[in-house]
Coordinates of C-alpha atoms in Angstrom, one line a residue:
Chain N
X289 CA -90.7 -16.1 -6.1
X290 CA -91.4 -19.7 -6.2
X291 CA -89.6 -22.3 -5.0
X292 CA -91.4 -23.6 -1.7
X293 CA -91.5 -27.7 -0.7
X294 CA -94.6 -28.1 0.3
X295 CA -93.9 -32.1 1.4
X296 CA -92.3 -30.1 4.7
X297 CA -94.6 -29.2 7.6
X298 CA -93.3 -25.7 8.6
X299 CA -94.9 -26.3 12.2
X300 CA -93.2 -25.4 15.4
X301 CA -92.0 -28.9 15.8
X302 CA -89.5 -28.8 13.2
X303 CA -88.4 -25.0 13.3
X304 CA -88.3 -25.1 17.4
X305 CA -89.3 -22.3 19.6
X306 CA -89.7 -18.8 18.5
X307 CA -91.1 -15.2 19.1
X308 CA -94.3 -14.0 19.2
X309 CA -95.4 -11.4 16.6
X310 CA -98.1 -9.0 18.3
X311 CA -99.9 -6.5 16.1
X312 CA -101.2 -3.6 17.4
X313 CA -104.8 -2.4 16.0
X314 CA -103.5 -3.4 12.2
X315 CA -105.8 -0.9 10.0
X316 CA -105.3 -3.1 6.5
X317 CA -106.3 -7.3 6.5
X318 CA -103.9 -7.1 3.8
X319 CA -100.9 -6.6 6.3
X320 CA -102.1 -9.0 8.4
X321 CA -102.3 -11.5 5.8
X322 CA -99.1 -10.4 4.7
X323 CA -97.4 -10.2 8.3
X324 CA -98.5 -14.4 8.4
X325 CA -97.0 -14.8 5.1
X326 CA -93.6 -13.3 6.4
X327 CA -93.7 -15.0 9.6
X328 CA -94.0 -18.1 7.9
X329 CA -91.2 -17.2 5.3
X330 CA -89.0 -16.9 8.5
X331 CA -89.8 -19.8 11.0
X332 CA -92.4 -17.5 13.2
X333 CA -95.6 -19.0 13.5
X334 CA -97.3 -17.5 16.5
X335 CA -99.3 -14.2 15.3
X336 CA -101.7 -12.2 18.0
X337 CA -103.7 -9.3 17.1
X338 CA -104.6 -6.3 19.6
X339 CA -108.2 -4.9 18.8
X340 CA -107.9 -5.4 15.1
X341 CA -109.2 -2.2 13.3
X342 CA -109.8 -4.1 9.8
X343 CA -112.5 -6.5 11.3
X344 CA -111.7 -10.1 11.8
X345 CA -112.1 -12.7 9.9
X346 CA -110.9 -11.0 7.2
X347 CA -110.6 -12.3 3.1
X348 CA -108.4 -9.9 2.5
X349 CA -106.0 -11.0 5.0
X350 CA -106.5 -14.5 4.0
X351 CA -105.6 -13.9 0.1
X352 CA -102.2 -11.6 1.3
X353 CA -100.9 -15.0 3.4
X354 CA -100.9 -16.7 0.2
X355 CA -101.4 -19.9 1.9
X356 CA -99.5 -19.0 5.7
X357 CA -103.6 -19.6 7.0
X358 CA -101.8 -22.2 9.8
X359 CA -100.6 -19.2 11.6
X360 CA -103.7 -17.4 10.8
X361 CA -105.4 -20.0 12.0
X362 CA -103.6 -20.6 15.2
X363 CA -103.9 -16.4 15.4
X364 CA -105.4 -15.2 19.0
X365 CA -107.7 -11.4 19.4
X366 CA -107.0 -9.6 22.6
X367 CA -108.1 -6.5 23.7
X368 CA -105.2 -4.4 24.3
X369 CA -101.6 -5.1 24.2
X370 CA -101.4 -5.3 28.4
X371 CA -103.4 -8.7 27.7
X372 CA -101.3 -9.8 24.4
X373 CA -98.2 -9.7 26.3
X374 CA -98.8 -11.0 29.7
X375 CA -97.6 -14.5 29.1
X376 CA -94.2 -13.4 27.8
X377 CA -91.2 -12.8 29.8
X378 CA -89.4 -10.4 26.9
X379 CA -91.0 -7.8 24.6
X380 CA -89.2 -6.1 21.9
X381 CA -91.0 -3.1 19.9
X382 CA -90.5 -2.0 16.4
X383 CA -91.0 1.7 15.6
X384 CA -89.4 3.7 13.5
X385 CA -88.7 7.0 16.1
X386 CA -87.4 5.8 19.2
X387 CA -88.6 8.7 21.4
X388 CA -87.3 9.3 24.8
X389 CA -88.1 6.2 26.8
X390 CA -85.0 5.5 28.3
X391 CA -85.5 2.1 26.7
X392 CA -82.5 0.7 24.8
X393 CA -82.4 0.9 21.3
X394 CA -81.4 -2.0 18.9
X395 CA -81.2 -3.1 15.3
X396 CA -83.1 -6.3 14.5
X397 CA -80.1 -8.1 13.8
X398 CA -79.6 -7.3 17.8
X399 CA -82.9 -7.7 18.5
X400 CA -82.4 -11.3 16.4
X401 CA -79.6 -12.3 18.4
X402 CA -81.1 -11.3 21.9
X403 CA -84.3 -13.1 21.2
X404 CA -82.3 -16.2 19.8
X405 CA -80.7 -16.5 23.4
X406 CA -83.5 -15.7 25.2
X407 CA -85.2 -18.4 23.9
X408 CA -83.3 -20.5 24.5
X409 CA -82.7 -20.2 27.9
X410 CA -86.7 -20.7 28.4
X411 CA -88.2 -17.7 28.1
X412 CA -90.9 -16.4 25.6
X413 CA -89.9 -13.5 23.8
X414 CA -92.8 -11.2 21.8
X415 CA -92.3 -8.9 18.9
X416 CA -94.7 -5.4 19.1
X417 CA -95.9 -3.6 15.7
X418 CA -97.8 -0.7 15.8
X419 CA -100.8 0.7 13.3
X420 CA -99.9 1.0 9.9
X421 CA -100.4 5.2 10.5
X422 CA -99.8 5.7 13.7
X423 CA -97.3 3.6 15.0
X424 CA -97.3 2.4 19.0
X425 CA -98.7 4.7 21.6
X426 CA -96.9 5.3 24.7
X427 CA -98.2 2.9 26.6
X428 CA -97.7 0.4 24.4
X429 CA -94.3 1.6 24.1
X430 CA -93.9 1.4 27.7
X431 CA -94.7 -2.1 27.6
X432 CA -91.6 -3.0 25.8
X433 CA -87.7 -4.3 27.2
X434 CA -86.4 -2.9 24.3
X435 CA -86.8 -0.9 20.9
X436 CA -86.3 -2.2 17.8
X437 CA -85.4 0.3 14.8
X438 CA -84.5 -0.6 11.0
X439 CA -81.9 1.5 9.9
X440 CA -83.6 3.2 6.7
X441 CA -83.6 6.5 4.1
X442 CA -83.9 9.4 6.9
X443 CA -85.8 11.0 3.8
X444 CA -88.2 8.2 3.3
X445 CA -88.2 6.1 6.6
X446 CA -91.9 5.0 6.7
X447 CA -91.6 1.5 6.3
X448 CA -95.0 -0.7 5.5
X449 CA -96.2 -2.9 8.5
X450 CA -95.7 -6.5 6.8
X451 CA -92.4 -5.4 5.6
X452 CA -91.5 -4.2 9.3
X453 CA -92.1 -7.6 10.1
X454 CA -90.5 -9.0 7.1
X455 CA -87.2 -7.6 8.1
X456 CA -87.9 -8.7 12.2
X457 CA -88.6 -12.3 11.2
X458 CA -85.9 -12.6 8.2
X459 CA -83.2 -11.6 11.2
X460 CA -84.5 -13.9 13.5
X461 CA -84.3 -16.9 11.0
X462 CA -80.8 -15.5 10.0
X463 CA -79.7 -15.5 13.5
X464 CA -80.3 -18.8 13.9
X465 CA -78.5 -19.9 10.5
X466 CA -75.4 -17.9 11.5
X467 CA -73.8 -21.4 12.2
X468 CA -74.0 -22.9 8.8
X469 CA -71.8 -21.1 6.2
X470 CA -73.4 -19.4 2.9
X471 CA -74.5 -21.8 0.1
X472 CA -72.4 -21.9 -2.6
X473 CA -73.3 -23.7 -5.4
X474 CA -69.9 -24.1 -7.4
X475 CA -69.7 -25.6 -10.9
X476 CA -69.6 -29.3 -10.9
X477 CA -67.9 -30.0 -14.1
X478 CA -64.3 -30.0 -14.1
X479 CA -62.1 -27.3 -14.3
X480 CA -59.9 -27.1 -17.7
X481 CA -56.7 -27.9 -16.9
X482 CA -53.6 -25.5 -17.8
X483 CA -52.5 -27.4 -21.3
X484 CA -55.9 -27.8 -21.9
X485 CA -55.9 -23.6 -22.0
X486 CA -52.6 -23.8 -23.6
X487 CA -53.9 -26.5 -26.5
X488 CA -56.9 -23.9 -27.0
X489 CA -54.9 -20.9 -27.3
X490 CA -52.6 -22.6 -29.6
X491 CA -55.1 -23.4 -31.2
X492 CA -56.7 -20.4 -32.1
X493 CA -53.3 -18.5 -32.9
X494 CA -52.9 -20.8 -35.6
X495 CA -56.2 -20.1 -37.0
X496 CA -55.5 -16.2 -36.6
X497 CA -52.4 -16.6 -38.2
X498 CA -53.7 -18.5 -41.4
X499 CA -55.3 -15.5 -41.9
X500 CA -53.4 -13.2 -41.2
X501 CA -55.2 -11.3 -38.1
X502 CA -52.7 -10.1 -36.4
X503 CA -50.9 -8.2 -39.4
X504 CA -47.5 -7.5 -37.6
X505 CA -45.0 -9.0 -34.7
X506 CA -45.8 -7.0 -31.9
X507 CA -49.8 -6.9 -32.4
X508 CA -49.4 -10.8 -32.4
X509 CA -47.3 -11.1 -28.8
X510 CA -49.3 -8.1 -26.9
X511 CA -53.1 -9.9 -28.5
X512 CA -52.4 -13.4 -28.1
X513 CA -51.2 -12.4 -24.5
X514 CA -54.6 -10.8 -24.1
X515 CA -56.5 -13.7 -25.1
X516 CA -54.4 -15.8 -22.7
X517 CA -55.5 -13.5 -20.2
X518 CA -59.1 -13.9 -21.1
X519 CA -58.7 -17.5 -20.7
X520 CA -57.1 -17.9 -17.6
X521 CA -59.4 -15.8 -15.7
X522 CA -62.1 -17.0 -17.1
X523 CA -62.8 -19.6 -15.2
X524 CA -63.2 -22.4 -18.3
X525 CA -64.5 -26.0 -17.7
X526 CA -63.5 -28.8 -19.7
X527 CA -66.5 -28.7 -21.7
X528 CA -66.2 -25.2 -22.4
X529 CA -62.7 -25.7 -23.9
X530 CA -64.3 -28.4 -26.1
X531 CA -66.7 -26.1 -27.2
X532 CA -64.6 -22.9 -28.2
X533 CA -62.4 -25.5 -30.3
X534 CA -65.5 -26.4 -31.9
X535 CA -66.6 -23.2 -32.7
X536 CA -62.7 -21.9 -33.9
X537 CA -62.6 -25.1 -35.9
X538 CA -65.6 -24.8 -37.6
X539 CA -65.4 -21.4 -38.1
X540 CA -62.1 -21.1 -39.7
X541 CA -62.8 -24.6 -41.9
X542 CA -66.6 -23.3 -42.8
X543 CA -65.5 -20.4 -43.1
X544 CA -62.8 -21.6 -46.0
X545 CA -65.5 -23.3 -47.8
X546 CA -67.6 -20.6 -48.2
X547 CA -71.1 -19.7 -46.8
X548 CA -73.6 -22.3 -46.9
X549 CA -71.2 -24.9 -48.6
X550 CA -71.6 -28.5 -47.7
X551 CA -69.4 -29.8 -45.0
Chain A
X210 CA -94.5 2.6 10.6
X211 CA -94.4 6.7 10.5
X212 CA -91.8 8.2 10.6
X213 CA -90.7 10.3 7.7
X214 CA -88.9 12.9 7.4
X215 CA -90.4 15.0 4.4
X216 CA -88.2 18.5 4.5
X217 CA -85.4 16.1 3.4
X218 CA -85.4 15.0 -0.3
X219 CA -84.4 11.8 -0.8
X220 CA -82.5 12.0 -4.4
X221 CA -79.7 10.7 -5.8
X222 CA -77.4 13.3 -5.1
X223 CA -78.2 12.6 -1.2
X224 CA -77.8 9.2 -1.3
X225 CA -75.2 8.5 -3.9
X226 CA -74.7 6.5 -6.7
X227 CA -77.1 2.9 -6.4
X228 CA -77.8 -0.1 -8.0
X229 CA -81.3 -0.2 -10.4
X230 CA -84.0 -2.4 -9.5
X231 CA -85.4 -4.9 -12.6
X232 CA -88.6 -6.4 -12.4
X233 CA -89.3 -9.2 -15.0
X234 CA -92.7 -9.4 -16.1
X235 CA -94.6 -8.1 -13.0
X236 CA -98.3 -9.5 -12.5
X237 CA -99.7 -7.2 -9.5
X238 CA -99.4 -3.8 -9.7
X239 CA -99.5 -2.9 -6.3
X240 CA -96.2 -5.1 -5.6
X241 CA -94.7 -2.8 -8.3
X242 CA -95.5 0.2 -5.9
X243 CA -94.6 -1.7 -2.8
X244 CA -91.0 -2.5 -4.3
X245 CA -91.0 1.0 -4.8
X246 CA -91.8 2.1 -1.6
X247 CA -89.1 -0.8 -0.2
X248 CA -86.8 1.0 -2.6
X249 CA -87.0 4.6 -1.4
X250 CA -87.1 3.1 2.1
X251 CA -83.2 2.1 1.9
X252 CA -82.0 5.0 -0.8
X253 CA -82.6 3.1 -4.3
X254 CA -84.7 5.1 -6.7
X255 CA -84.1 3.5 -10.2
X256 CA -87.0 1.0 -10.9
X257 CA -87.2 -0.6 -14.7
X258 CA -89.7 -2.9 -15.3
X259 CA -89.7 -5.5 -18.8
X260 CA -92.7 -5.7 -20.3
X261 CA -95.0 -5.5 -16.6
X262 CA -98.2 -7.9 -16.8
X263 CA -100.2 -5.6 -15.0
X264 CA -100.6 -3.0 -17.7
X265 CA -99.2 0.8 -17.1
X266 CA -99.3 3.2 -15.8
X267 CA -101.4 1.7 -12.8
X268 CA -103.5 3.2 -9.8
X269 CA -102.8 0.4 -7.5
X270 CA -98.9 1.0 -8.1
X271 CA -99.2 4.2 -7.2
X272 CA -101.7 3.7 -4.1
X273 CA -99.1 0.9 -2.8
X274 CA -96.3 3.2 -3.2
X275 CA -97.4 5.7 -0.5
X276 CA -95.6 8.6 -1.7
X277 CA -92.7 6.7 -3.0
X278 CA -93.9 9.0 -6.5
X279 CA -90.3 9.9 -7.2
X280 CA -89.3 6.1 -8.2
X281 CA -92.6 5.2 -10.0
X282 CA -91.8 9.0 -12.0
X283 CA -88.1 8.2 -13.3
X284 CA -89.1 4.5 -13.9
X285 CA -88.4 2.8 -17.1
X286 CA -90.3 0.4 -19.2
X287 CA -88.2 -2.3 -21.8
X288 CA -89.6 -5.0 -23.7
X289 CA -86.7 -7.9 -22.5
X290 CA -84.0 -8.2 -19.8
X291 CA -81.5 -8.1 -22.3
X292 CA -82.8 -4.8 -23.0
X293 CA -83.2 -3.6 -19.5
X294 CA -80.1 -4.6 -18.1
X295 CA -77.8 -3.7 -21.9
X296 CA -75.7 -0.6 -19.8
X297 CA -75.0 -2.9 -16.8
X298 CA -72.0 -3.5 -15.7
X299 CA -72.8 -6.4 -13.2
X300 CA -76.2 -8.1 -12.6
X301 CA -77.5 -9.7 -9.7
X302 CA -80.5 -12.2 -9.6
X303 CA -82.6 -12.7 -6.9
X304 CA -84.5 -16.4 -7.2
X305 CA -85.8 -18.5 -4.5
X306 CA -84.3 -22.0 -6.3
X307 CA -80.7 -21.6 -7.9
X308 CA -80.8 -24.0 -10.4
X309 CA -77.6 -25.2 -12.2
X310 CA -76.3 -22.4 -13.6
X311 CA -72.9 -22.2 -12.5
X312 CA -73.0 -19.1 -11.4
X313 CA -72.4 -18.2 -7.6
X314 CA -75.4 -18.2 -4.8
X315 CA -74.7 -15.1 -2.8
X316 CA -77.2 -14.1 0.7
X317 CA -78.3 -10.4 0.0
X318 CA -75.6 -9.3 2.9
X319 CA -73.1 -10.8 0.4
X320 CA -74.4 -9.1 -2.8
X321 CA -75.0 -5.7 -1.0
X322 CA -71.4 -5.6 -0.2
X323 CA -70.2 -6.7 -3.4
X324 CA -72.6 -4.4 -5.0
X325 CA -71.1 -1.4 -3.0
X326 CA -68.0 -2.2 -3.9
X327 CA -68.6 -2.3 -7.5
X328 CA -70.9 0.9 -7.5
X329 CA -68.2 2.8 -5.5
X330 CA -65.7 1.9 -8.5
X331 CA -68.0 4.0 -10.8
X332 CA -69.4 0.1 -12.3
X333 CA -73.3 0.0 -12.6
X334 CA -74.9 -2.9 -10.9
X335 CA -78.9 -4.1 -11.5
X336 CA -80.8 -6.2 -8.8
X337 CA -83.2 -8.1 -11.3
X338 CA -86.7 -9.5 -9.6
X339 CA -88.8 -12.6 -11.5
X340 CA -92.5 -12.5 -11.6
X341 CA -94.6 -13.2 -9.2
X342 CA -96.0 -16.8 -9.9
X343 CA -93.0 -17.7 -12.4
X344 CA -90.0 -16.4 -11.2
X345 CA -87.7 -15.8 -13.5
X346 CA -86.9 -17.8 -16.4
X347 CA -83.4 -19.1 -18.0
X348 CA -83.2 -17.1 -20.2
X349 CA -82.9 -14.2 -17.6
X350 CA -81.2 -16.3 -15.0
X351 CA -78.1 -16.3 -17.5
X352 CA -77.9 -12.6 -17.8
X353 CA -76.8 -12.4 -14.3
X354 CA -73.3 -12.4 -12.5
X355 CA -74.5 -14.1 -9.7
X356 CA -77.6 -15.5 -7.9
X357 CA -78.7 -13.7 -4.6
X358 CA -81.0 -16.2 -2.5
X359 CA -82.8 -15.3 0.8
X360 CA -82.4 -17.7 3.2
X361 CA -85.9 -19.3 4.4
X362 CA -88.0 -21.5 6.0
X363 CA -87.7 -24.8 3.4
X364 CA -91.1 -25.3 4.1
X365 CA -92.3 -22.3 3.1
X366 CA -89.9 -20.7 1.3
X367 CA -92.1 -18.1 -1.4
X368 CA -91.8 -14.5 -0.6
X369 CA -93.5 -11.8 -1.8
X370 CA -92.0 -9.9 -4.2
X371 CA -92.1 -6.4 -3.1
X372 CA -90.6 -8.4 -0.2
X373 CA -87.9 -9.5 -1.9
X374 CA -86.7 -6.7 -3.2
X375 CA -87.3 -5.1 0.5
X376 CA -84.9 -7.5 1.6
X377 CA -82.0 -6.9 -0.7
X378 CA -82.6 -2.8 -0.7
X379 CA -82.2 -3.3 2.9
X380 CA -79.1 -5.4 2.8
X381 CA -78.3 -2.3 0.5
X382 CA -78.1 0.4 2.8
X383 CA -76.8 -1.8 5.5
X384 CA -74.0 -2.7 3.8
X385 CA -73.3 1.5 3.6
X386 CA -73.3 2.0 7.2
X387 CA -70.3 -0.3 7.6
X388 CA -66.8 1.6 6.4
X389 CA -66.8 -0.5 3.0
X390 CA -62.8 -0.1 1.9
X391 CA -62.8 0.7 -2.0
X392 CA -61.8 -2.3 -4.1
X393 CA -58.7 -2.7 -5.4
X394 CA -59.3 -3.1 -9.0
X395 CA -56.8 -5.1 -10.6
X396 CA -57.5 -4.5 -13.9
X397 CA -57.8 -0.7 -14.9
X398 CA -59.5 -0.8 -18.2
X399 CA -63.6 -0.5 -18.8
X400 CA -65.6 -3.7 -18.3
X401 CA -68.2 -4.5 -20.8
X402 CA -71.6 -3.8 -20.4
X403 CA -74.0 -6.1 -20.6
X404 CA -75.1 -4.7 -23.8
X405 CA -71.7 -5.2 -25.4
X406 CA -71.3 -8.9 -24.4
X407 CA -74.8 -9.4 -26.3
X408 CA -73.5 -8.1 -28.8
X409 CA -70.6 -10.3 -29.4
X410 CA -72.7 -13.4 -28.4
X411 CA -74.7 -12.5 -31.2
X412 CA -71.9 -11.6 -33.5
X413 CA -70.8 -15.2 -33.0
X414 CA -73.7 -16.9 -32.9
X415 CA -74.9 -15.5 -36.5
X416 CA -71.4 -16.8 -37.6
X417 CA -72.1 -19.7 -36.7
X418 CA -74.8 -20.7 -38.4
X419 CA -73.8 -19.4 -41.2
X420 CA -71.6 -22.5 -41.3
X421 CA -74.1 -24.0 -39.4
X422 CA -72.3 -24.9 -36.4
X423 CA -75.3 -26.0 -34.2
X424 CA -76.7 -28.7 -36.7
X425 CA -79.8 -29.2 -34.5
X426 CA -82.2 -26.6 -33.2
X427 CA -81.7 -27.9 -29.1
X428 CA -77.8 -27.9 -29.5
X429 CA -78.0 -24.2 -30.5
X430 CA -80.2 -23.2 -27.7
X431 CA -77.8 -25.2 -25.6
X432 CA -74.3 -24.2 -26.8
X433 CA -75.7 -20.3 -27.2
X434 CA -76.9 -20.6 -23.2
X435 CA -73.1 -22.0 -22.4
X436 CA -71.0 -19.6 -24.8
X437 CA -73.3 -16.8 -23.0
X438 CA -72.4 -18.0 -19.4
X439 CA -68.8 -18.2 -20.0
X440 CA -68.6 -14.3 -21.7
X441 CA -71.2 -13.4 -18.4
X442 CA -68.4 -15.2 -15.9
X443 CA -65.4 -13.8 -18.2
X444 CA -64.9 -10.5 -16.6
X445 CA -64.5 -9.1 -20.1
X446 CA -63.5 -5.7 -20.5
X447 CA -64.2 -3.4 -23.5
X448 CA -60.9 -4.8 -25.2
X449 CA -61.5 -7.8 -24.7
X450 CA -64.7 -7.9 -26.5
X451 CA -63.4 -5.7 -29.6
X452 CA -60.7 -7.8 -29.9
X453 CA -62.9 -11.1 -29.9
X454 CA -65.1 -9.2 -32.3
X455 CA -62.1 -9.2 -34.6
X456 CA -60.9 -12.3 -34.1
X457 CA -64.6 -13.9 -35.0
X458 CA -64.9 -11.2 -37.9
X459 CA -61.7 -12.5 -39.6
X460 CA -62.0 -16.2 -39.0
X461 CA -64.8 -16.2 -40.6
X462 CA -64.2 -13.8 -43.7
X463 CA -60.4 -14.9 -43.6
X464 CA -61.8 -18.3 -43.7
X465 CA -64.2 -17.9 -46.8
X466 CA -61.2 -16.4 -48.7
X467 CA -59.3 -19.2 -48.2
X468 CA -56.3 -19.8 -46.4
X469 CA -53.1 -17.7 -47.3
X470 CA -55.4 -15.5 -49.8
X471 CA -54.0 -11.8 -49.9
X472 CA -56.6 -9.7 -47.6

């Protein structure tokens, strides 16, 4: 999907404080690459990596961000996920079975929200992926405040990495939005009025009646009631009016002159 | 992530009646396998691509899939959207950059509930996806009810598109958690597909120039787009459109016999 300005800087000084995004021993530089390009699509820009399994640098990585390389860039290696996290007062961790940790469990529309207030009152909140196979170990897990699970096919639940942190990061950025109302782009020209309606089903009656179309009374009250319907609900602008008269018009007139006549 | 639960089969019958997936032109086949993994992941299984870039069938689909077999098996290939989407009953058009279409911009929360609503009242809805570099073009853009747009970081705004469509198939199968109370249809009789209101655009059209309406090659392309958007917003039914059919049939022929000719 196109559609990016790239006459914005998408640094940290315009989208304010956010969430880390910790991934643990990521097997594929594609994911990582692809975790940065998601992070970016949704105001995160702080990416560490625990013991990276696919080697690091990584060109692979570097082709999935499709141009994110600021936060691969800024990116930081740590050893294990102890180190990763100590600077952060808040951890949430994705996975997809919450086993029995006695750890609450949230959606990441929750987690979105709790991070968003966190945040905001100072503190500096971190989001924990596990390997693409394997998921987080225990004591990774242990690590966490709280879990974060994505609601998802009980059939077919495995969820890839990047898109785990697709869905993290689109929540947080939503969470923040929630203030401004949906975009709604609406049609700018104007409406047709009601006798503009009126004129165009008048119109086309007379047209339909010239030649004959509706054949007998009652056909003729129940249709041109029909095609009133149509109108109104339809939603026509001015310029649309203009344009169905044009076409009934000229294809009544043309139509009397014959196919291909001069007009 | 693991986490699948593979004694359960994910089908249809499980999950209920869903929206299809669309992709326009696809250039990578490993994001056709990745949608299809997203798919599966929140209980869509009907994937139809139009005429993919990437040639098919396609290893790196099926690698990037991870088992998602099932949707990349029952998939369809077509050669247009037109094509693709001709049995739809409502289309919805995911694109970074709404241009001015007129049509209303919905979040994928916003479409996934509509979407629910329509499926549960037995209409059949399509999510269509642009290509990868390109997007998708005008032509395609007017085929849809309305626009679903993610809402991203402006300054770097591009997803992915197996992303994408991992973002609306999630929205999806939120949206079915919540109670979702049926929708009061107000008007009882069949709604047009998709296929039907090409039809009758190209019923008119050819009328048209045979008492060539357009005059100039860029007005037709122009008018055709805005008659098209107007049938798309219409909320025609079946009626509607075999009545319109008849009324274009018999101002035209009525028309070439001249006016008050017997019939």
């Amino acid at each position: 999907m196109a559609g990016t300005d790239r006459g914005r800087g998408p640094g940290e000084e315009q989208l304010g404080p956010a969430p880390a995004v910790i991934l643990a021993r990521p097997q594929l530089g594609e994911n990582v690459g692809a975790a940065a390009r998601a992070m970016l699509n949704f105001g995160l820009t702080e990416l560490r990596l625990v013991s990276p399994q696919c080697g690091w640098p990584n060109a692979k990585a570097v082709a999935a961000a499709s141009g994110a390389t600021e936060v691969l860039n800024r990116m930081r290696v740590f050893e294990g996920a102890a180190e990763a996290t100590a600077d952060l007062h808040h951890l949430f961790a994705t996975t997809a079975r919450p086993r029995e940790l006695h750890k609450p469990v949230v959606t990441p529309e929750e987690a979105a929200r709790e991070a968003r207030a966190l945040v905001a009152g100072g503190r500096r909140v971190g989001l924990l992926f596990g390997a693409e196979r394997t998921g987080l170990t225990n004591d990774e897990l242990v690590l966490a405040d709280a879990l974060v699970t994505v609601p998802a096919n009980p059939a077919f639940a495995s969820l890839n990495l990047a898109q785990a942190v697709l869905l993290v990061a689109a929540a947080w950025f939503k969470a923040g939005d929630a203030a401004t109302p949906p975009r709604r782009e609406t049609d700018t020209r104007p409406p047709a009025t009601k006798g503009e309606l009126r004129g165009l089903l008048d119109h086309l009656v007379a047209e339909l009646d010239a030649v004959d179309f509706f054949r007998a009374r009652d056909r003729r009250a129940s249709m041109t009631r029909q095609l009133q319907t149509m109108f109104e609900r339809a939603g026509l602008t001015e310029p649309d009016v203009r344009l169905l008269r044009g076409v009934v018009k000229d294809l009544a007139r043309g139509g009397r002159k014959g196919r291909g006549a001069p007009r």
